[in-house]
Tab-separated table of C-alpha atoms in Angstrom:
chain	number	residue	atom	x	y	z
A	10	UNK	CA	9.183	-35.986	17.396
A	11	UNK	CA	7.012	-37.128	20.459
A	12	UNK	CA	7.485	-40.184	22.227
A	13	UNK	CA	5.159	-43.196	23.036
A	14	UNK	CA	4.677	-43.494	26.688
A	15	UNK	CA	4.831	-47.732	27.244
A	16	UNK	CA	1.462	-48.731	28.872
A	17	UNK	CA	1.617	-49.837	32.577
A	18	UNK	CA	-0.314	-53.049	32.100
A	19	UNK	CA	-0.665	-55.144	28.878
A	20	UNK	CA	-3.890	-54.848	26.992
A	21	UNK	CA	-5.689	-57.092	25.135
A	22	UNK	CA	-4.587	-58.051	21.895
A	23	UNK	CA	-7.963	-56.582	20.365
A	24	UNK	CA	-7.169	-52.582	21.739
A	25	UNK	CA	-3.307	-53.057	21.288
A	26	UNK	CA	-1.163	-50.431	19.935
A	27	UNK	CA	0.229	-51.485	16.455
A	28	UNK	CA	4.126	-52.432	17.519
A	29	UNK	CA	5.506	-50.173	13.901
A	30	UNK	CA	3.079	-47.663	15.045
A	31	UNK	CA	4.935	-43.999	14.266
A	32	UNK	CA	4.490	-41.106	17.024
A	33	UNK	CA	2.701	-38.159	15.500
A	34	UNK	CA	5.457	-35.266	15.052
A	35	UNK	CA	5.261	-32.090	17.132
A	36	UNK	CA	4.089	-29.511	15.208
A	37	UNK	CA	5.843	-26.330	14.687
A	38	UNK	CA	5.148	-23.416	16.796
A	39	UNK	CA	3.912	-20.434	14.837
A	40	UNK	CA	6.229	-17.542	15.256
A	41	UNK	CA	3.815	-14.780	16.804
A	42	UNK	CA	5.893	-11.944	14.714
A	43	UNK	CA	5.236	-13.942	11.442
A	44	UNK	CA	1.353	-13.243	11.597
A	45	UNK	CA	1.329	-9.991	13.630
A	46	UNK	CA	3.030	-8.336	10.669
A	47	UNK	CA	1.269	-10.451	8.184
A	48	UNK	CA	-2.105	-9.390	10.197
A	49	UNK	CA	-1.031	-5.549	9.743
A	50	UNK	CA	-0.278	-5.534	6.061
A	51	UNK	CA	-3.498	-7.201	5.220
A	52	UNK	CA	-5.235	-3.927	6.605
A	53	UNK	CA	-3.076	-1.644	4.921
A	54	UNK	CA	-3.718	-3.549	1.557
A	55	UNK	CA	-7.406	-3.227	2.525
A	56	UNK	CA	-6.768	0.853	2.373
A	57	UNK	CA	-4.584	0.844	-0.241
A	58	UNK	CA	-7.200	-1.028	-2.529
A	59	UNK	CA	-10.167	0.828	-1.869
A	60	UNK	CA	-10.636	3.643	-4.707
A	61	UNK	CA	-10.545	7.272	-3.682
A	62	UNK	CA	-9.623	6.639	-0.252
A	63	UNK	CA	-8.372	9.224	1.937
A	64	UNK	CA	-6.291	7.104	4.071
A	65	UNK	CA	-4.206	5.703	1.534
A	66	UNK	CA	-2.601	9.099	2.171
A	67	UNK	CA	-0.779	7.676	5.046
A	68	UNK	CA	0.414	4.135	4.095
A	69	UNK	CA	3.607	3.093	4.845
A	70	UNK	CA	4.304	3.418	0.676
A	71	UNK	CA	3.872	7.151	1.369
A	72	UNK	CA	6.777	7.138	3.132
A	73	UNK	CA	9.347	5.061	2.009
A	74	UNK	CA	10.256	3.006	-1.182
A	75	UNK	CA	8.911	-0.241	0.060
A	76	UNK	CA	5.129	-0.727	1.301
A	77	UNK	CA	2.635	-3.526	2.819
A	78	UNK	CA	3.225	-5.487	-0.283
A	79	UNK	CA	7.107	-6.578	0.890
A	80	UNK	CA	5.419	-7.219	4.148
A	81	UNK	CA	2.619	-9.992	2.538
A	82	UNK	CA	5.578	-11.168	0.559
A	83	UNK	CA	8.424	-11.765	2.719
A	84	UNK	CA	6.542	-12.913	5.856
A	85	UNK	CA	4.866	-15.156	2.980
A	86	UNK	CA	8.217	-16.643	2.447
A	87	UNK	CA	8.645	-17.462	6.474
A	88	UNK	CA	5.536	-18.806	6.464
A	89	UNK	CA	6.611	-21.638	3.286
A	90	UNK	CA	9.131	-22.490	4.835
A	91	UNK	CA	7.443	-23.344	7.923
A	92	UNK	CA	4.786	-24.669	6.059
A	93	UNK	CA	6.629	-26.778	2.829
A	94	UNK	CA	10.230	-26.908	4.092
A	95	UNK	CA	9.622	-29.203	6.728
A	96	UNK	CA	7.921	-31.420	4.044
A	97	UNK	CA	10.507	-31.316	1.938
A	98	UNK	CA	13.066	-32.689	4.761
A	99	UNK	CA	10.913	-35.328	6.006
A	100	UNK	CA	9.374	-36.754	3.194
A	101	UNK	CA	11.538	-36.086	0.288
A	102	UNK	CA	11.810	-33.704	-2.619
A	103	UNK	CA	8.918	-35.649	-4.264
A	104	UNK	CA	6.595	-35.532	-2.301
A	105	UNK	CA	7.353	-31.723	-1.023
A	106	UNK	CA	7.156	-30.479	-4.789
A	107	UNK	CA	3.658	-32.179	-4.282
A	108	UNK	CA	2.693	-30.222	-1.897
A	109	UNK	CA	3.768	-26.924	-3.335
A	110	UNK	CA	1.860	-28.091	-6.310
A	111	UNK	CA	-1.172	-28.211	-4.381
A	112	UNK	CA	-1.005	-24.785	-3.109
A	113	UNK	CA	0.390	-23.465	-6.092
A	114	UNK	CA	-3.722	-25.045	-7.578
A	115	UNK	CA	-4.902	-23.512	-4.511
A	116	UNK	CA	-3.547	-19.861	-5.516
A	117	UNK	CA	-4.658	-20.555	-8.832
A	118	UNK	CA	-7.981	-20.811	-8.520
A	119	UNK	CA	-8.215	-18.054	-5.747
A	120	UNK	CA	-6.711	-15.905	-8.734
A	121	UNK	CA	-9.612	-17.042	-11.016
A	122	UNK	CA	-12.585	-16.702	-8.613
A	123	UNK	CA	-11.417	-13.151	-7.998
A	124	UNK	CA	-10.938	-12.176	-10.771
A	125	UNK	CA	-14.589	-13.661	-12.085
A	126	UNK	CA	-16.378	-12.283	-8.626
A	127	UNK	CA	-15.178	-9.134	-9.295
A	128	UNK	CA	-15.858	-9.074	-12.754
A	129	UNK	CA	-19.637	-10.022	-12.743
A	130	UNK	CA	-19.868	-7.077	-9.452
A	131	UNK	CA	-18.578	-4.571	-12.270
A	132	UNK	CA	-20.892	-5.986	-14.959
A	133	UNK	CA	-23.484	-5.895	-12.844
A	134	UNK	CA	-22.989	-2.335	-11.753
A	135	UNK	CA	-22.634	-1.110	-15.202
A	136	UNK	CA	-25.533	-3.508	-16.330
A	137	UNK	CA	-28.206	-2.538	-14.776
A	138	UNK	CA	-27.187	0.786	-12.800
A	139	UNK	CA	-27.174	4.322	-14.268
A	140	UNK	CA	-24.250	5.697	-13.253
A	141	UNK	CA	-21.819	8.563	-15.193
A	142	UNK	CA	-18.709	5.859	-14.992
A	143	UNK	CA	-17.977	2.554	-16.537
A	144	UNK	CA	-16.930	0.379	-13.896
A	145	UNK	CA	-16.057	-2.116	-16.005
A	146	UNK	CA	-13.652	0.517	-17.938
A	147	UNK	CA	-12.243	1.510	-14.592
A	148	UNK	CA	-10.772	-1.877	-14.018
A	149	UNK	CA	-9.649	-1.570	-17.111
A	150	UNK	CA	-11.505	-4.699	-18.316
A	151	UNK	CA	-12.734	-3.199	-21.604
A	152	UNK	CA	-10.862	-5.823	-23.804
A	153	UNK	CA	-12.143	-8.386	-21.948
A	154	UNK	CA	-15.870	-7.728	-22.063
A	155	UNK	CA	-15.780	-6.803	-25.904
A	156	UNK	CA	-13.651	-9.933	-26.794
A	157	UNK	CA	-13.852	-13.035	-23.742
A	158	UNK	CA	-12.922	-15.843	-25.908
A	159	UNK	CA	-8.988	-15.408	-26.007
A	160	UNK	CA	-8.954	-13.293	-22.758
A	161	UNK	CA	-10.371	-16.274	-20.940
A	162	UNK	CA	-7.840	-18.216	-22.563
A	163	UNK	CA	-4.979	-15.617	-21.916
A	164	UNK	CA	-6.684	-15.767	-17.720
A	165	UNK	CA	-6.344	-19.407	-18.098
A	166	UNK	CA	-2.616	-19.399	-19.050
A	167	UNK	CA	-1.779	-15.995	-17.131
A	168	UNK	CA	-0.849	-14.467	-20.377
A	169	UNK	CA	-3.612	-11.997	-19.342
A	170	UNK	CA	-3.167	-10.635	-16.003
A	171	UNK	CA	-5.100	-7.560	-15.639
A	172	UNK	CA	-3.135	-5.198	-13.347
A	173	UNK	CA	-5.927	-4.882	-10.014
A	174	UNK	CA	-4.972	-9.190	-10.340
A	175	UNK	CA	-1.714	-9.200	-10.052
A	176	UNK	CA	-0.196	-10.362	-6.893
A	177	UNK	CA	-1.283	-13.791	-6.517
A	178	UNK	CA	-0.006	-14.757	-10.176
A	179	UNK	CA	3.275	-13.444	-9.014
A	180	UNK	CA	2.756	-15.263	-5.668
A	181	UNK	CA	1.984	-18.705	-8.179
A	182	UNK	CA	4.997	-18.322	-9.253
A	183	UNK	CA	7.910	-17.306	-6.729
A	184	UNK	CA	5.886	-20.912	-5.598
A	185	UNK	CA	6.698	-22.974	-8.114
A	186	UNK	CA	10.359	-21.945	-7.896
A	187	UNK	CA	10.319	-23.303	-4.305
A	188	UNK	CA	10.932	-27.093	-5.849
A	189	UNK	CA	14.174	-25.163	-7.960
A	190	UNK	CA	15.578	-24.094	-4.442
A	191	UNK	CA	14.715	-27.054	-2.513
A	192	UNK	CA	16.690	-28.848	-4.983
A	193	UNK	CA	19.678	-26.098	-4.939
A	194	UNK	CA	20.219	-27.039	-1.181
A	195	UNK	CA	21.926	-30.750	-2.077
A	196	UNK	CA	24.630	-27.934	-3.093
A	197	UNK	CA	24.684	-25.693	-0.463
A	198	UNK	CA	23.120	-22.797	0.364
A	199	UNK	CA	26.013	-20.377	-1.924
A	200	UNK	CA	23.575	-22.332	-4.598
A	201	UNK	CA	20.794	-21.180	-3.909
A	202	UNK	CA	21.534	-17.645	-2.979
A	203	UNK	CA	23.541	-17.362	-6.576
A	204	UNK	CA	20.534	-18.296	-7.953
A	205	UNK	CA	18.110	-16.381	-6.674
A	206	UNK	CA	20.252	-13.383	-7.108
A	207	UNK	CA	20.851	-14.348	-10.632
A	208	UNK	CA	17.071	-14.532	-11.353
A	209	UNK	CA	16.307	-11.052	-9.531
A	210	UNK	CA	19.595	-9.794	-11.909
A	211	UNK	CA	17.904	-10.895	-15.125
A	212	UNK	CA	14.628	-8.589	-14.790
A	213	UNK	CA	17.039	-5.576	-13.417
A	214	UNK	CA	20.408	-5.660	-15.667
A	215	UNK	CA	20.816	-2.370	-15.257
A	216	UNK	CA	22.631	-3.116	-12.147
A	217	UNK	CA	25.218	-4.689	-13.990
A	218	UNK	CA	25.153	-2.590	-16.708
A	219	UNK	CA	23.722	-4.605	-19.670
A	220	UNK	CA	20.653	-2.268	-20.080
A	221	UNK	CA	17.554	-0.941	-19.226
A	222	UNK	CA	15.016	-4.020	-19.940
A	223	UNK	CA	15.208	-7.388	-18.110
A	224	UNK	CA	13.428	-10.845	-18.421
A	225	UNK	CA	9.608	-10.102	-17.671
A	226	UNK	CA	6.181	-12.106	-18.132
A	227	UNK	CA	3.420	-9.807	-20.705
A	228	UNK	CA	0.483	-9.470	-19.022
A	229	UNK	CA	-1.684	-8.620	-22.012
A	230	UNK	CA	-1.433	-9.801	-25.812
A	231	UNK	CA	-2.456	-6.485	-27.303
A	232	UNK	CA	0.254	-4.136	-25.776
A	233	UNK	CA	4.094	-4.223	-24.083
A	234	UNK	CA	2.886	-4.335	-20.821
A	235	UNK	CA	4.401	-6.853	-18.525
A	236	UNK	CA	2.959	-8.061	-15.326
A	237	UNK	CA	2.984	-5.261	-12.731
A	238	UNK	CA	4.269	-7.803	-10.130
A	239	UNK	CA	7.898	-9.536	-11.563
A	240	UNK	CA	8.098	-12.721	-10.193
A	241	UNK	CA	12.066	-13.272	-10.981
A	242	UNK	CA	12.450	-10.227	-9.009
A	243	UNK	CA	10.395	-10.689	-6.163
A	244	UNK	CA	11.440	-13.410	-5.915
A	245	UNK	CA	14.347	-12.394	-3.917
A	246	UNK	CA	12.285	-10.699	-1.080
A	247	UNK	CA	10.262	-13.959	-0.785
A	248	UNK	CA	13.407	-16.536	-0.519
A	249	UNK	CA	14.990	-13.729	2.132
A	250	UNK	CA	12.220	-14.309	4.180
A	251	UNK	CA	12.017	-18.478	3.675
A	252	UNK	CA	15.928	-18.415	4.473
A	253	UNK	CA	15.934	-16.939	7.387
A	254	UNK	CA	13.144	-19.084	8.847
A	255	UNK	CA	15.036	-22.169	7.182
A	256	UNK	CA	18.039	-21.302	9.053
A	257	UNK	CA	20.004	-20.920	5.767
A	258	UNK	CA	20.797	-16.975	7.285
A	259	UNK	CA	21.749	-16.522	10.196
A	260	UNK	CA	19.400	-14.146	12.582
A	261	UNK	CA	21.142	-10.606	12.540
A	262	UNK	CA	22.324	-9.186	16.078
A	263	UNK	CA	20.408	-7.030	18.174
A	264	UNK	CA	23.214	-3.750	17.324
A	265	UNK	CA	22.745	-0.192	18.583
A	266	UNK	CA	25.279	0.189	15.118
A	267	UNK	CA	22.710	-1.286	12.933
A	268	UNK	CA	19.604	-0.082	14.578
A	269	UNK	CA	21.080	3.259	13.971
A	270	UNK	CA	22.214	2.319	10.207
A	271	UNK	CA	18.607	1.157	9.855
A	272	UNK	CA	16.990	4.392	11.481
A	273	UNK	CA	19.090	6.892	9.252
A	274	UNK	CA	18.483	4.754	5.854
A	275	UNK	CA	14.457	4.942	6.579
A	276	UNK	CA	14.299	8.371	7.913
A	277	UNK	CA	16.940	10.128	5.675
A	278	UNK	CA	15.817	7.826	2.265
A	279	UNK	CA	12.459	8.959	2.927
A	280	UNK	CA	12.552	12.111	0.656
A	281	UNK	CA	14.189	10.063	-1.972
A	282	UNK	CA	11.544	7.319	-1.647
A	283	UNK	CA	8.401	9.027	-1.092
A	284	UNK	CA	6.978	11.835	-3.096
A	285	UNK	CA	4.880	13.359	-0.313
A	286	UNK	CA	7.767	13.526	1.958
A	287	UNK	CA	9.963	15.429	-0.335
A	288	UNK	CA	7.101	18.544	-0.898
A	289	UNK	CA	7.245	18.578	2.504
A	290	UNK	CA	10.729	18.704	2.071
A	291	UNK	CA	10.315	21.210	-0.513
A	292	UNK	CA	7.893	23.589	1.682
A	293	UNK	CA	10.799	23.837	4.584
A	294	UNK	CA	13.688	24.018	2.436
A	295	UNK	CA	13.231	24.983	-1.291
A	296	UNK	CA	17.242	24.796	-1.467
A	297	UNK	CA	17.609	21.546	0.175
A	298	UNK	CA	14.644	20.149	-1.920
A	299	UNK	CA	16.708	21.131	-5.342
A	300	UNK	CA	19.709	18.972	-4.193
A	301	UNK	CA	17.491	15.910	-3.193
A	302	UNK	CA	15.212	16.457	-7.210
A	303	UNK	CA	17.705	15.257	-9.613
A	304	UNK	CA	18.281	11.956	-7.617
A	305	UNK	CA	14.655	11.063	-8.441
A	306	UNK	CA	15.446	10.397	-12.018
A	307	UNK	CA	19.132	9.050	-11.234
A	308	UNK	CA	17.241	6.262	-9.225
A	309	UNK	CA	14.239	5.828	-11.064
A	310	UNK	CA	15.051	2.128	-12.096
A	311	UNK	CA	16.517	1.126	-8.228
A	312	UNK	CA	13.146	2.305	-6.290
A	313	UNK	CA	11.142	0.181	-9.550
A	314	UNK	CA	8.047	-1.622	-7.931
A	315	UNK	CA	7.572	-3.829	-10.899
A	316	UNK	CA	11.211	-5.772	-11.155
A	317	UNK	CA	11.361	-5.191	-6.913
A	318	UNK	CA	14.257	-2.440	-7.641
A	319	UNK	CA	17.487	-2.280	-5.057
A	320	UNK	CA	16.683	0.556	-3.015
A	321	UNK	CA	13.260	-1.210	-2.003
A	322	UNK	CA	14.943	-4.775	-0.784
A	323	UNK	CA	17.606	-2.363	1.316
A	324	UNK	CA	14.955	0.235	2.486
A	325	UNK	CA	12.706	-3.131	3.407
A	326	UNK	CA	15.157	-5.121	5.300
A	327	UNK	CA	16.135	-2.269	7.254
A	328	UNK	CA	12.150	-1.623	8.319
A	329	UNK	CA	12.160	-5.714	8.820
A	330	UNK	CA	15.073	-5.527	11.405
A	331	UNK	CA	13.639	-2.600	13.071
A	332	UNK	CA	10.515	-4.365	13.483
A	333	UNK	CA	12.295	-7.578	14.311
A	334	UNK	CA	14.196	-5.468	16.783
A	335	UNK	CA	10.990	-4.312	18.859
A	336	UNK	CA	8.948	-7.203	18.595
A	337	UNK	CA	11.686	-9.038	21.061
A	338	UNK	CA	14.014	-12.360	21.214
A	339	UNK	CA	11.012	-14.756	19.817
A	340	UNK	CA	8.562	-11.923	19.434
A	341	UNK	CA	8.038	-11.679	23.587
A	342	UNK	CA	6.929	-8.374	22.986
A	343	UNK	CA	3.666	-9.280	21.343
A	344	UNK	CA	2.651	-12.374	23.721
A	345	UNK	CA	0.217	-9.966	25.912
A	346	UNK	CA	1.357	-9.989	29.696
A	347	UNK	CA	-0.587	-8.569	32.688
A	348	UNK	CA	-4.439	-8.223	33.865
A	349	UNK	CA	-5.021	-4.110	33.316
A	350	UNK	CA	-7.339	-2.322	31.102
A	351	UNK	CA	-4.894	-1.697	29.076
A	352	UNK	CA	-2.868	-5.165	28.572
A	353	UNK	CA	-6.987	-6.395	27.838
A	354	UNK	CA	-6.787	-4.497	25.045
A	355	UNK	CA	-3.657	-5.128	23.928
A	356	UNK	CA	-4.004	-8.716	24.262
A	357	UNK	CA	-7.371	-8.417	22.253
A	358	UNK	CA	-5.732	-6.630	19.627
A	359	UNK	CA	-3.002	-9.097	19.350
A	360	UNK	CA	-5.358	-11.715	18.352
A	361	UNK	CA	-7.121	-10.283	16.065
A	362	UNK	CA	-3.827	-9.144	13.956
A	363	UNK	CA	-2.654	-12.638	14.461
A	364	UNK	CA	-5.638	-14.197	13.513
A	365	UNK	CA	-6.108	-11.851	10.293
A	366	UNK	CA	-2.152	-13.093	9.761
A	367	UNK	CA	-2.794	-16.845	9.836
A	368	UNK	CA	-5.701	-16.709	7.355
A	369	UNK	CA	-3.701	-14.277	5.009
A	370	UNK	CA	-4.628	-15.880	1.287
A	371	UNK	CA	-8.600	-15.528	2.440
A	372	UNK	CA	-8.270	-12.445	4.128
A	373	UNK	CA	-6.893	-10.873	1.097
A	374	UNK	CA	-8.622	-12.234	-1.979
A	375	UNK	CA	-11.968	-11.479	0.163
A	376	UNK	CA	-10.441	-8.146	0.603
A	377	UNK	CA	-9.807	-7.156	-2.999
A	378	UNK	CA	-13.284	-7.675	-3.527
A	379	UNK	CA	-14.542	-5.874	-0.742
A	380	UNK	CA	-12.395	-2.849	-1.350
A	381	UNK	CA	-14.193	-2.254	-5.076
A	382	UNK	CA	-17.611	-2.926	-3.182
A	383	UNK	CA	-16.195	-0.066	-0.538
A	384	UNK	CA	-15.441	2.191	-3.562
A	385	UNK	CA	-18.767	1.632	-5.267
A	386	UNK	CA	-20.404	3.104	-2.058
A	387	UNK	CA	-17.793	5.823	-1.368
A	388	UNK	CA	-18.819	6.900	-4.895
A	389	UNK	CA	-22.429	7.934	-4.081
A	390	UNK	CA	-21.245	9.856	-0.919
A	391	UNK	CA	-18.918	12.904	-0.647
A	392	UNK	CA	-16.108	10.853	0.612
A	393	UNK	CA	-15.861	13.517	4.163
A	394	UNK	CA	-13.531	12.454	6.530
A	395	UNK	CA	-16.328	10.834	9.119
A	396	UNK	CA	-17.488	8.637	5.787
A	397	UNK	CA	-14.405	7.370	4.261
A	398	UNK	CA	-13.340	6.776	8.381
A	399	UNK	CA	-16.539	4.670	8.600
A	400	UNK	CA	-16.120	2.781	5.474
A	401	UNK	CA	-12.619	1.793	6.704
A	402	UNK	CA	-13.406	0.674	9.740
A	403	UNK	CA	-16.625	-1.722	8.118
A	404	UNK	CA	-13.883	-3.003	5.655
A	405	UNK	CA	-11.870	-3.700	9.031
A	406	UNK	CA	-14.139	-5.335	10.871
A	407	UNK	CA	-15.441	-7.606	7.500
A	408	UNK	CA	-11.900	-8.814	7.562
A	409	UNK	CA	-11.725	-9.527	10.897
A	410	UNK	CA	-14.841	-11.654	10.848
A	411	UNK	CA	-13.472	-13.069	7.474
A	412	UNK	CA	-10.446	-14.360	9.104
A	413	UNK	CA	-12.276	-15.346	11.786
A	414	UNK	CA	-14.501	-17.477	9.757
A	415	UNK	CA	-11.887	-19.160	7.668
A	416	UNK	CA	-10.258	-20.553	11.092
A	417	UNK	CA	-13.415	-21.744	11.812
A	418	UNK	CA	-13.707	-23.946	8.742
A	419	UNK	CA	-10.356	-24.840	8.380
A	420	UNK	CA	-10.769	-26.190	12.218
A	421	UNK	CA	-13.406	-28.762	10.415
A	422	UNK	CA	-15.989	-28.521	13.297
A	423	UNK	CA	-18.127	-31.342	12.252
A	424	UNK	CA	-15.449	-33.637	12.607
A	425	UNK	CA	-15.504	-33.061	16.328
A	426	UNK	CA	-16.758	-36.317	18.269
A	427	UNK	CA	-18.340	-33.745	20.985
């Protein structure tokens, strides 16, 4: 909290400072690595998004088990805890599940104007274009166009969650446990990490053994399909990341051991995790690539995106400590230092990941719509390397100027006195 400096001389009653006035607290410093690695996964969702794009090739999910998305959601847990868990200590469990309420509205309706933006673009297209695909069909949206009355009651209630809208229902919802674990800490922390655990056991049981399907949320009414996105099992990746800004884990030592643990488990896993890497695999050693094959269907279920399988928390956290490992004691390696060419540019590019970073819900419901818009265009070229290149690299810069933008009017400038 800051302090009141006492005034030298007394002042007339009329100006006086209210005697019970409180001092206004110190905000929080941002941690810098919290939106630099927010800032980078926004791009790589950008490429990931676009349809038919050749860089998607060489995403980080092409190389691993675990991808940009366990970056958005586990630096999304630091960032609640910065942002809600100081509102739950100071002004009460009330009052913070406000809060988180408000947000959780917020993410709601950023769900439904996506979803509706996108879905008039694809209408539109397939309204009054003439082209030889359905864009509507390609989002899969058939159902929705031939029948809107109980699909906009199914959007409503998120028991229709059409699988290019996934993310921020399952974002809603790890959310609204927040309250659940906020309350869990009058316990103790063993509370709350039994029951997140528990929750992320009950959509994969086969861990335990007691089978192959686990609790899950239908995204449609006319099929089995459950939302791609499990929210009771990432879950756990979300409340990792809010615990160890909360303090309720303890920051991991900087160990040539476990740098070297984390190393082999990334490089040596990536065969097992990453299709592309084991034909490559395959291409050097045809013997080696028959031992590595069967595992593929042994670990089918632990590698799961949907239910956030085991081998993708362990193959994430060991990425996370690597990059917690260069980024430096309080991220000093990415607070720009020096006056060369090159620490210009570095310092330049800092910002702009940060900045993409802090304005991370904006920056990526604007960028699920722009990557459809990208595809649309990629479609009436022939998608050569210079094209796709410079369609990327518009999509980065409309980002940038996105995030850019949303600082601008969260800063309010028209409440300035100046």
């Amino acid at each position: 909290m800051a302090t009141i400096t006492p005034l030298p001389t007394p002042q007339p009653a009329a100006s006086a400072e209210p005697a019970n006035r409180q001092a206004a607290p110190t905000p929080r410093a941002r941690d810098p690595r919290l939106d630099f690695y927010r800032g980078i996964a926004m791009f790589i969702i950008l490429i990931a998004h676009i349809p038919g794009n050749r860089w998607t090739g060489w995403i980080p999910a092409r190389f691993g088990f675990s991808d940009a998305t366990e970056i958005f959601v586990f630096c999304s847990g630091m960032a609640s805890a910065i942002a809600f868990g100081g509102s739950f200590a100071r002004r009460g469990w009330w009052l913070g599940t406000a809060r988180v309420a408000f947000r959780c509205w917020q993410v709601f309706w950023a769900h439904i104007g996506l979803f509706v933006f996108i879905a008039v673009c694809m209408a539109a297209l397939d309204t009054y274009g003439t082209f030889e695909k359905s864009y509507i069909n390609s989002l899969n949206l058939g159902h929705f166009f031939s029948d809107p009355a109980p699909q906009l009651v199914g959007l409503f209630t998120l028991t229709y969650v059409p699988n290019y809208f996934d993310i921020l229902p399952m974002y809603l919802v790890v959310l609204a446990l927040m309250p659940v674990m906020m309350g869990l800490e009058k316990i103790g922390v063993w509370a709350i990490a039994s029951f997140s655990l528990l929750v992320w056991l009950s959509a994969n049981p086969y861990l335990i053994g007691l089978g192959p399907n686990g609790v899950s949320l239908s995204a449609e009414p006319w099929s089995n399909r459950e939302w791609f996105f499990n929210p009771f099992g990432w879950q756990l990746l979300f409340f990792t990341g809010f615990a160890f800004m909360k303090g309720w884990l303890p920051k991991p030592p900087v160990s040539k051991l476990l740098i070297a643990a984390a190393l082999a488990f990334v490089v040596l896993g990536a065969p097992f995790g990453s299709w592309k890497v084991y034909l490559w695999v395959k291409a050097a050693n045809a013997d080696l690539a028959d031992i590595i094959r069967p595992t593929w269907e042994i670990t089918s279920e632990w590698r799961e995106k949907t239910d956030f399988g085991l081998l993708r928390y362990v193959h994430f956290l060991a990425l996370a400590y690597l990059g917690w490992v260069v980024a430096g004691e309080g991220g000093k390696r990415l607070i720009a230092n020096g006056t060369g060419g090159l620490a210009r540019i570095w310092s330049v590019l800092l910002a702009v990941l940060t900045k993409v970073g802090q304005q991370s819900l904006a920056v990526f419901v604007f960028s699920m719509a722009l990557a459809r818009l990208i595809g649309f265009a990629l479609d009436h070229t022939d998608r050569a390397i210079l094209t796709v290149a410079f369609a990327n690299l518009v999509g980065f810069a409309l980002i940038i100027a996105c995030a850019y933008g949303a600082g601008w009017f969260k800063s309010q400038p028209w409440r300035s006195k100046k």
